[in-house]
mmCIF file of C-alpha atoms and ligand atoms in Angstrom:
data_model
loop_
_atom_site.group_PDB
_atom_site.id
_atom_site.type_symbol
_atom_site.label_atom_id
_atom_site.label_comp_id
_atom_site.label_asym_id
_atom_site.label_seq_id
_atom_site.Cartn_x
_atom_site.Cartn_y
_atom_site.Cartn_z
ATOM 1 C CA MET T 1 0.387 -6.359 -27.750
ATOM 2 C CA LEU T 2 3.100 -6.309 -25.086
ATOM 3 C CA VAL T 3 6.310 -4.301 -25.586
ATOM 4 C CA THR T 4 8.975 -3.020 -23.195
ATOM 5 C CA ASN T 5 8.779 0.176 -21.163
ATOM 6 C CA ARG T 6 11.889 1.291 -22.962
ATOM 7 C CA LYS T 7 10.124 1.115 -26.313
ATOM 8 C CA LEU T 8 7.018 2.881 -24.991
ATOM 9 C CA GLN T 9 9.042 5.613 -23.325
ATOM 10 C CA GLU T 10 11.345 6.180 -26.286
ATOM 11 C CA ASP T 11 8.315 6.932 -28.422
ATOM 12 C CA ALA T 12 6.860 9.147 -25.677
ATOM 13 C CA GLN T 13 10.164 10.981 -25.341
ATOM 14 C CA LYS T 14 10.337 11.583 -29.078
ATOM 15 C CA ARG T 15 6.748 12.787 -29.356
ATOM 16 C CA ARG T 16 6.767 14.687 -26.046
ATOM 17 C CA TYR T 17 4.115 12.953 -24.013
ATOM 18 C CA ALA T 18 4.205 10.499 -21.102
ATOM 19 C CA VAL T 19 2.875 6.985 -20.756
ATOM 20 C CA GLY T 20 0.822 6.350 -17.620
ATOM 21 C CA ALA T 21 1.831 3.427 -15.432
ATOM 22 C CA PHE T 22 -1.273 2.246 -13.622
ATOM 23 C CA ASN T 23 -1.173 -0.132 -10.672
ATOM 24 C CA VAL T 24 -3.504 -3.151 -10.805
ATOM 25 C CA TYR T 25 -4.509 -5.825 -8.285
ATOM 26 C CA ASP T 26 -7.454 -7.745 -9.646
ATOM 27 C CA MET T 27 -9.767 -8.332 -12.586
ATOM 28 C CA GLU T 28 -11.538 -4.995 -12.103
ATOM 29 C CA SER T 29 -8.404 -2.881 -12.201
ATOM 30 C CA VAL T 30 -6.869 -4.786 -15.130
ATOM 31 C CA GLN T 31 -10.057 -4.442 -17.174
ATOM 32 C CA ALA T 32 -10.414 -0.767 -16.251
ATOM 33 C CA VAL T 33 -6.912 0.125 -17.468
ATOM 34 C CA ALA T 34 -7.241 -1.931 -20.660
ATOM 35 C CA LYS T 35 -10.656 -0.481 -21.484
ATOM 36 C CA ALA T 36 -9.396 3.069 -20.950
ATOM 37 C CA ALA T 37 -6.398 2.404 -23.217
ATOM 38 C CA GLU T 38 -8.608 0.973 -25.953
ATOM 39 C CA LEU T 39 -11.073 3.878 -25.762
ATOM 40 C CA GLU T 40 -8.313 6.492 -25.728
ATOM 41 C CA ARG T 41 -6.129 4.680 -28.296
ATOM 42 C CA SER T 42 -3.366 5.228 -25.763
ATOM 43 C CA PRO T 43 -0.343 3.118 -24.854
ATOM 44 C CA ALA T 44 -0.336 2.009 -21.214
ATOM 45 C CA ILE T 45 1.943 0.422 -18.657
ATOM 46 C CA ILE T 46 0.148 -2.108 -16.467
ATOM 47 C CA ALA T 47 2.044 -2.316 -13.207
ATOM 48 C CA THR T 48 2.002 -4.768 -10.317
ATOM 49 C CA THR T 49 3.874 -4.246 -7.062
ATOM 50 C CA GLU T 50 5.142 -7.137 -4.972
ATOM 51 C CA GLY T 51 2.161 -6.464 -2.680
ATOM 52 C CA ALA T 52 -0.277 -6.800 -5.593
ATOM 53 C CA ILE T 53 1.426 -10.021 -6.655
ATOM 54 C CA GLU T 54 1.097 -11.413 -3.146
ATOM 55 C CA TYR T 55 -2.582 -10.416 -3.048
ATOM 56 C CA ALA T 56 -3.646 -11.764 -6.445
ATOM 57 C CA GLY T 57 -1.131 -14.569 -7.004
ATOM 58 C CA HIS T 58 1.666 -14.057 -9.507
ATOM 59 C CA GLU T 59 0.577 -16.389 -12.288
ATOM 60 C CA PHE T 60 -3.032 -15.286 -11.896
ATOM 61 C CA ILE T 61 -2.384 -11.541 -12.235
ATOM 62 C CA ALA T 62 0.109 -12.080 -15.072
ATOM 63 C CA GLU T 63 -2.439 -14.212 -16.963
ATOM 64 C CA LEU T 64 -5.106 -11.551 -16.454
ATOM 65 C CA ILE T 65 -2.843 -8.867 -17.910
ATOM 66 C CA GLU T 66 -1.812 -11.126 -20.767
ATOM 67 C CA LEU T 67 -5.455 -11.897 -21.564
ATOM 68 C CA ALA T 68 -6.453 -8.241 -21.482
ATOM 69 C CA THR T 69 -3.665 -7.158 -23.813
ATOM 70 C CA LYS T 70 -2.595 -9.917 -26.168
ATOM 71 C CA ARG T 71 -5.269 -9.570 -28.834
ATOM 72 C CA SER T 72 -5.077 -5.794 -28.848
ATOM 73 C CA LYS T 73 -3.306 -3.546 -31.317
ATOM 74 C CA ILE T 74 -2.602 -1.106 -28.478
ATOM 75 C CA THR T 75 0.950 -1.248 -27.145
ATOM 76 C CA TYR T 76 1.093 -2.183 -23.481
ATOM 77 C CA SER T 77 3.826 -3.172 -21.112
ATOM 78 C CA MET T 78 3.502 -5.644 -18.232
ATOM 79 C CA HIS T 79 5.687 -4.132 -15.549
ATOM 80 C CA LEU T 80 6.945 -4.976 -12.061
ATOM 81 C CA ASP T 81 6.722 -1.851 -9.894
ATOM 82 C CA HIS T 82 9.266 -1.425 -7.046
ATOM 83 C CA GLY T 83 10.857 -4.864 -7.398
ATOM 84 C CA LYS T 84 13.080 -5.763 -4.459
ATOM 85 C CA ASP T 85 12.914 -9.513 -4.190
ATOM 86 C CA MET T 86 15.162 -11.330 -6.701
ATOM 87 C CA ASN T 87 12.861 -14.363 -6.711
ATOM 88 C CA ILE T 88 9.907 -12.206 -7.717
ATOM 89 C CA ILE T 89 12.015 -10.498 -10.389
ATOM 90 C CA ARG T 90 13.043 -13.891 -11.792
ATOM 91 C CA ASN T 91 9.425 -15.036 -11.775
ATOM 92 C CA CYS T 92 8.331 -11.879 -13.619
ATOM 93 C CA ILE T 93 10.805 -12.587 -16.367
ATOM 94 C CA ARG T 94 9.672 -16.224 -16.571
ATOM 95 C CA LEU T 95 6.008 -15.134 -16.716
ATOM 96 C CA GLY T 96 6.537 -12.781 -19.648
ATOM 97 C CA TYR T 97 6.771 -9.367 -17.997
ATOM 98 C CA THR T 98 8.239 -6.979 -20.543
ATOM 99 C CA SER T 99 9.708 -4.678 -17.916
ATOM 100 C CA VAL T 100 10.883 -4.853 -14.315
ATOM 101 C CA MET T 101 11.792 -2.137 -11.871
ATOM 102 C CA ILE T 102 14.619 -2.844 -9.470
ATOM 103 C CA ASP T 103 14.285 -0.528 -6.522
ATOM 104 C CA ALA T 104 17.562 -0.667 -4.660
ATOM 105 C CA SER T 105 17.514 3.050 -3.927
ATOM 106 C CA HIS T 106 17.493 2.413 -0.164
ATOM 107 C CA TYR T 107 21.001 0.914 -0.426
ATOM 108 C CA GLU T 108 24.102 3.035 -0.678
ATOM 109 C CA PHE T 109 25.178 4.106 -4.174
ATOM 110 C CA LYS T 110 27.677 1.304 -4.900
ATOM 111 C CA LYS T 111 25.344 -1.441 -3.719
ATOM 112 C CA ASN T 112 22.471 0.072 -5.736
ATOM 113 C CA ILE T 113 24.733 -0.070 -8.822
ATOM 114 C CA GLN T 114 25.760 -3.663 -8.133
ATOM 115 C CA ILE T 115 22.188 -4.950 -7.596
ATOM 116 C CA THR T 116 20.789 -2.996 -10.545
ATOM 117 C CA LYS T 117 23.531 -4.329 -12.823
ATOM 118 C CA SER T 118 22.710 -7.917 -11.954
ATOM 119 C CA VAL T 119 19.011 -7.352 -12.719
ATOM 120 C CA VAL T 120 19.905 -5.679 -16.025
ATOM 121 C CA SER T 121 21.906 -8.706 -17.158
ATOM 122 C CA LEU T 122 19.121 -11.100 -16.095
ATOM 123 C CA ALA T 123 16.335 -9.094 -17.766
ATOM 124 C CA HIS T 124 18.190 -8.250 -20.960
ATOM 125 C CA ARG T 125 18.826 -11.933 -21.645
ATOM 126 C CA LYS T 126 15.038 -12.320 -21.962
ATOM 127 C CA GLY T 127 14.409 -9.030 -23.745
ATOM 128 C CA ALA T 128 12.806 -7.225 -20.788
ATOM 129 C CA SER T 129 13.769 -3.657 -19.978
ATOM 130 C CA VAL T 130 14.850 -2.423 -16.553
ATOM 131 C CA GLU T 131 13.820 0.669 -14.590
ATOM 132 C CA ALA T 132 16.112 1.615 -11.723
ATOM 133 C CA GLU T 133 15.738 4.237 -8.987
ATOM 134 C CA LEU T 134 18.202 6.763 -7.674
ATOM 135 C CA GLY T 135 17.456 9.162 -4.836
ATOM 136 C CA THR T 136 14.509 8.561 -2.544
ATOM 137 C CA ILE T 137 10.840 9.070 -3.130
ATOM 138 C CA GLY T 138 8.953 9.657 0.111
ATOM 139 C CA GLY T 139 5.898 7.956 1.517
ATOM 140 C CA VAL T 140 4.905 4.476 2.511
ATOM 141 C CA GLU T 141 4.565 1.403 0.337
ATOM 142 C CA ASP T 142 3.532 -2.090 1.382
ATOM 143 C CA SER T 143 7.025 -3.452 1.479
ATOM 144 C CA VAL T 144 9.031 -0.338 2.241
ATOM 145 C CA SER T 145 8.845 1.861 5.271
ATOM 146 C CA SER T 146 8.586 5.623 5.116
ATOM 147 C CA LYS T 147 11.603 7.321 3.583
ATOM 148 C CA LYS T 148 12.856 10.864 3.673
ATOM 149 C CA ILE T 149 12.923 12.538 0.270
ATOM 150 C CA LEU T 150 16.461 12.835 -1.072
ATOM 151 C CA LEU T 151 16.553 14.454 -4.523
ATOM 152 C CA THR T 152 18.453 12.629 -7.280
ATOM 153 C CA ASP T 153 21.942 14.033 -7.869
ATOM 154 C CA PRO T 154 22.524 14.605 -11.629
ATOM 155 C CA ARG T 155 26.235 13.620 -11.469
ATOM 156 C CA ASP T 156 25.386 10.422 -9.629
ATOM 157 C CA ALA T 157 22.669 9.765 -12.199
ATOM 158 C CA LYS T 158 25.194 9.953 -15.039
ATOM 159 C CA GLU T 159 27.581 7.534 -13.354
ATOM 160 C CA PHE T 160 24.715 5.250 -12.302
ATOM 161 C CA VAL T 161 23.267 4.956 -15.807
ATOM 162 C CA GLU T 162 26.694 4.377 -17.363
ATOM 163 C CA LYS T 163 27.681 1.717 -14.845
ATOM 164 C CA THR T 164 24.369 -0.181 -14.648
ATOM 165 C CA GLY T 165 23.136 -0.042 -18.257
ATOM 166 C CA CYS T 166 19.564 0.463 -16.952
ATOM 167 C CA ASP T 167 17.015 1.325 -19.639
ATOM 168 C CA THR T 168 15.018 3.936 -17.763
ATOM 169 C CA LEU T 169 15.525 5.849 -14.527
ATOM 170 C CA ALA T 170 13.115 6.804 -11.743
ATOM 171 C CA VAL T 171 14.131 10.143 -10.285
ATOM 172 C CA ALA T 172 13.331 11.791 -6.970
ATOM 173 C CA ILE T 173 12.211 15.385 -7.542
ATOM 174 C CA GLY T 174 9.998 15.963 -4.539
ATOM 175 C CA THR T 175 7.096 13.535 -4.871
ATOM 176 C CA SER T 176 6.089 10.820 -2.447
ATOM 177 C CA HIS T 177 3.751 7.857 -2.560
ATOM 178 C CA GLY T 178 0.255 7.943 -1.125
ATOM 179 C CA ALA T 179 -2.428 10.561 -0.533
ATOM 180 C CA TYR T 180 -0.467 12.978 1.674
ATOM 181 C CA LYS T 181 2.325 14.354 -0.478
ATOM 182 C CA PHE T 182 2.514 18.007 0.483
ATOM 183 C CA ALA T 183 1.635 19.939 3.615
ATOM 184 C CA SER T 184 0.469 22.886 1.520
ATOM 185 C CA ARG T 185 1.125 23.568 -2.183
ATOM 186 C CA SER T 186 2.267 20.939 -4.718
ATOM 187 C CA LYS T 187 5.884 21.659 -5.590
ATOM 188 C CA LEU T 188 8.283 19.681 -7.781
ATOM 189 C CA ALA T 189 11.994 20.367 -8.236
ATOM 190 C CA ILE T 190 11.734 21.064 -11.966
ATOM 191 C CA ASP T 191 15.182 22.717 -12.045
ATOM 192 C CA ARG T 192 16.703 19.536 -10.660
ATOM 193 C CA LEU T 193 14.817 17.544 -13.295
ATOM 194 C CA LYS T 194 16.291 19.770 -16.031
ATOM 195 C CA GLU T 195 19.812 19.093 -14.713
ATOM 196 C CA ILE T 196 19.198 15.339 -14.603
ATOM 197 C CA ARG T 197 17.767 15.469 -18.127
ATOM 198 C CA LYS T 198 20.962 17.164 -19.330
ATOM 199 C CA ALA T 199 23.187 14.622 -17.577
ATOM 200 C CA VAL T 200 21.569 11.392 -18.867
ATOM 201 C CA ASP T 201 19.683 10.423 -21.979
ATOM 202 C CA VAL T 202 17.680 7.414 -20.760
ATOM 203 C CA PRO T 203 13.915 7.979 -20.437
ATOM 204 C CA LEU T 204 12.911 9.268 -16.987
ATOM 205 C CA VAL T 205 10.127 8.178 -14.635
ATOM 206 C CA LEU T 206 8.034 10.079 -12.097
ATOM 207 C CA HIS T 207 6.756 8.062 -9.123
ATOM 208 C CA GLY T 208 4.239 9.314 -6.590
ATOM 209 C CA ALA T 209 2.440 11.326 -9.270
ATOM 210 C CA SER T 210 -1.187 11.040 -8.175
ATOM 211 C CA GLY T 211 -3.100 14.307 -8.142
ATOM 212 C CA ILE T 212 -5.450 13.297 -5.288
ATOM 213 C CA PRO T 213 -8.218 15.337 -6.979
ATOM 214 C CA SER T 214 -10.319 17.259 -4.498
ATOM 215 C CA TRP T 215 -13.575 16.121 -6.124
ATOM 216 C CA VAL T 216 -12.684 12.467 -5.500
ATOM 217 C CA VAL T 217 -11.615 13.164 -1.915
ATOM 218 C CA ARG T 218 -14.869 15.086 -1.361
ATOM 219 C CA LYS T 219 -16.947 12.217 -2.754
ATOM 220 C CA ALA T 220 -15.133 9.607 -0.649
ATOM 221 C CA LYS T 221 -15.627 11.726 2.474
ATOM 222 C CA LEU T 222 -19.284 12.381 1.654
ATOM 223 C CA PHE T 223 -19.914 8.646 1.663
ATOM 224 C CA GLY T 224 -17.995 7.951 4.856
ATOM 225 C CA ALA T 225 -14.247 7.858 4.169
ATOM 226 C CA VAL T 226 -12.022 9.287 6.874
ATOM 227 C CA LEU T 227 -9.209 11.166 5.164
ATOM 228 C CA GLY T 228 -6.884 13.809 6.512
ATOM 229 C CA LYS T 229 -5.445 16.724 4.542
ATOM 230 C CA ALA T 230 -4.937 14.750 1.348
ATOM 231 C CA LYS T 231 -2.804 16.558 -1.239
ATOM 232 C CA GLY T 232 -1.329 15.418 -4.541
ATOM 233 C CA VAL T 233 0.752 16.693 -7.447
ATOM 234 C CA SER T 234 -0.928 19.538 -9.348
ATOM 235 C CA GLU T 235 -1.745 19.123 -13.030
ATOM 236 C CA SER T 236 0.524 22.035 -13.924
ATOM 237 C CA ASP T 237 3.435 20.310 -12.142
ATOM 238 C CA ILE T 238 2.703 17.086 -14.040
ATOM 239 C CA LYS T 239 2.728 19.013 -17.330
ATOM 240 C CA ALA T 240 5.972 20.786 -16.403
ATOM 241 C CA ALA T 241 7.566 17.429 -15.526
ATOM 242 C CA ILE T 242 6.538 15.945 -18.888
ATOM 243 C CA ALA T 243 7.774 19.045 -20.747
ATOM 244 C CA ASN T 244 11.145 18.626 -19.044
ATOM 245 C CA GLY T 245 11.813 14.977 -19.740
ATOM 246 C CA ILE T 246 9.483 12.676 -17.775
ATOM 247 C CA SER T 247 8.026 10.019 -20.082
ATOM 248 C CA LYS T 248 6.422 7.625 -17.556
ATOM 249 C CA VAL T 249 4.049 8.823 -14.842
ATOM 250 C CA ASN T 250 3.057 6.399 -12.050
ATOM 251 C CA ILE T 251 -0.490 6.467 -10.731
ATOM 252 C CA ASP T 252 -1.817 4.256 -7.960
ATOM 253 C CA SER T 253 -3.425 6.320 -5.176
ATOM 254 C CA ASP T 254 -5.804 8.164 -7.530
ATOM 255 C CA LEU T 255 -7.191 4.838 -8.723
ATOM 256 C CA ARG T 256 -7.514 3.507 -5.166
ATOM 257 C CA LEU T 257 -9.364 6.621 -4.038
ATOM 258 C CA THR T 258 -11.626 6.570 -7.092
ATOM 259 C CA PHE T 259 -12.483 2.920 -6.504
ATOM 260 C CA ASP T 260 -13.074 3.506 -2.813
ATOM 261 C CA ALA T 261 -15.358 6.511 -3.359
ATOM 262 C CA ALA T 262 -17.473 4.619 -5.898
ATOM 263 C CA VAL T 263 -17.890 1.546 -3.685
ATOM 264 C CA ARG T 264 -18.840 3.735 -0.739
ATOM 265 C CA GLU T 265 -21.406 5.593 -2.835
ATOM 266 C CA VAL T 266 -23.208 2.389 -3.845
ATOM 267 C CA LEU T 267 -23.186 0.999 -0.308
ATOM 268 C CA LYS T 268 -24.385 4.245 1.225
ATOM 269 C CA LYS T 269 -27.099 4.947 -1.338
ATOM 270 C CA HIS T 270 -28.233 1.329 -1.667
ATOM 271 C CA PRO T 271 -27.740 -0.375 1.687
ATOM 272 C CA GLU T 272 -29.981 -3.185 0.469
ATOM 273 C CA GLU T 273 -27.478 -4.053 -2.303
ATOM 274 C CA PHE T 274 -25.371 -7.156 -1.807
ATOM 275 C CA ASP T 275 -24.574 -8.336 -5.333
ATOM 276 C CA PRO T 276 -20.783 -7.836 -5.726
ATOM 277 C CA ARG T 277 -21.241 -7.063 -9.413
ATOM 278 C CA HIS T 278 -23.478 -4.109 -8.579
ATOM 279 C CA ILE T 279 -20.970 -2.897 -5.991
ATOM 280 C CA LEU T 280 -17.754 -3.376 -7.972
ATOM 281 C CA GLY T 281 -19.145 -2.627 -11.456
ATOM 282 C CA PRO T 282 -19.612 1.138 -10.883
ATOM 283 C CA ALA T 283 -16.183 1.276 -9.218
ATOM 284 C CA LYS T 284 -14.598 -0.365 -12.257
ATOM 285 C CA ASP T 285 -16.295 2.190 -14.530
ATOM 286 C CA ALA T 286 -15.133 5.065 -12.321
ATOM 287 C CA VAL T 287 -11.527 3.789 -12.482
ATOM 288 C CA THR T 288 -11.814 3.517 -16.288
ATOM 289 C CA ASP T 289 -12.873 7.169 -16.413
ATOM 290 C CA MET T 290 -10.021 8.225 -14.109
ATOM 291 C CA VAL T 291 -7.444 6.391 -16.257
ATOM 292 C CA ARG T 292 -8.867 8.067 -19.382
ATOM 293 C CA TYR T 293 -8.602 11.436 -17.642
ATOM 294 C CA LYS T 294 -4.923 10.770 -16.854
ATOM 295 C CA MET T 295 -4.178 9.657 -20.412
ATOM 296 C CA LYS T 296 -5.543 12.953 -21.704
ATOM 297 C CA LEU T 297 -3.505 14.865 -19.109
ATOM 298 C CA PHE T 298 -0.290 13.013 -20.028
ATOM 299 C CA GLY T 299 -0.891 13.577 -23.757
ATOM 300 C CA SER T 300 -0.855 9.826 -24.498
ATOM 301 C CA SER T 301 -4.414 9.692 -25.884
ATOM 302 C CA GLY T 302 -4.341 8.855 -29.587
ATOM 303 C CA LYS T 303 -0.633 7.963 -29.442
ATOM 304 C CA ALA T 304 -0.880 4.147 -29.577
ATOM 305 C CA ARG T 305 1.193 2.696 -32.429
HETATM 306 O O1 G3H P 401 4.483 2.490 -5.219
HETATM 307 C C1 G3H P 401 3.441 1.890 -5.438
HETATM 308 C C2 G3H P 401 2.261 1.924 -4.614
HETATM 309 O O2 G3H P 401 1.631 3.140 -4.491
HETATM 310 C C3 G3H P 401 2.379 1.168 -3.342
HETATM 311 O O3 G3H P 401 1.801 -0.012 -3.668
HETATM 312 O O4 G3H P 401 0.836 -0.846 -1.536
HETATM 313 O O5 G3H P 401 1.028 -2.294 -3.569
HETATM 314 O O6 G3H P 401 3.103 -1.665 -2.351
HETATM 315 P P1 G3H P 401 1.703 -1.286 -2.684
HETATM 316 P P1 13P P 402 0.930 7.472 -6.080
HETATM 317 O O1 13P P 402 0.837 7.000 -4.664
HETATM 318 O O2 13P P 402 1.149 8.943 -6.157
HETATM 319 O O3 13P P 402 -0.203 7.033 -6.924
HETATM 320 O O4 13P P 402 2.277 6.823 -6.699
HETATM 321 C C1 13P P 402 2.233 5.621 -7.394
HETATM 322 C C2 13P P 402 3.586 5.070 -7.680
HETATM 323 O O5 13P P 402 4.605 5.742 -7.704
HETATM 324 C C3 13P P 402 3.652 3.638 -7.980
HETATM 325 O O6 13P P 402 4.956 3.200 -8.170
HETATM 326 ZN ZN1 ZN P 403 6.385 4.271 -6.998
#
């Protein structure tokens, strides 16, 4: 069953856990997230970026998500991650997405408010909820160039939420996208998060939350991946963020790395293998396991309504 992010996060906020938002691109990733949610009896947010939509085709990926979720009793949301293009946002709403993110955080404050407000009025007419972003999360995404981290200002957050009517808010507290988040130790601005939490009451979102587990990096490298000093958010930081008001945690890189390591393992160990099902099948299972691991970490296992 599909519901809005707002509904999922309100429950998470009340019962003090976080819902994972997992990025998908294809049949394998959609099935992996849905299978993990069913096995864990956990709610889940299935997220597509504009890059994923371009790769898979919008109607195609939306139909896949719909198929994987509609007969289930588990509560899911179909979510647009980092929406920037108004045409894509409109299409999401037409295709039955229950939530869209408008990422206008690269614009100055007033313009961010103006753009976010227009998306809120569009989405609310169709019952979809809206996630907005304030402050900047670092790292590189397909459609956005590298940004410097600029922590969210709590006073701005209050004004922003009041003026835009957004349902949930992505905050910048020191994370960045991708596999290279910190030069040394993982460190989140939990004090800043506490101040933001006090200033606004909408559910909060943590982007760039992958842990980049060392065992996955080691496995990928063992089978040929070339990775630098990959470093993610520690599990204790994730728990502290959830304890202080984060109710949606975004994970993409951990799933990419997991998939990559598993594909490399099959190809390295079985160079004679050329059946795509034998190459992608183990990768799909490995992603399922990683999503289950995250659901346990976020406390969402067993929380599906
Ligand atoms: O922020 C989300 C992703 O980690 C970047 O995804 O490469 O599909 O834009 P993308
Ligand atoms: P990671 O790169 O840490 O997985 O972040 C994912 C994300 O924020 C998607 O919006
Ligand atoms: Zn993100």
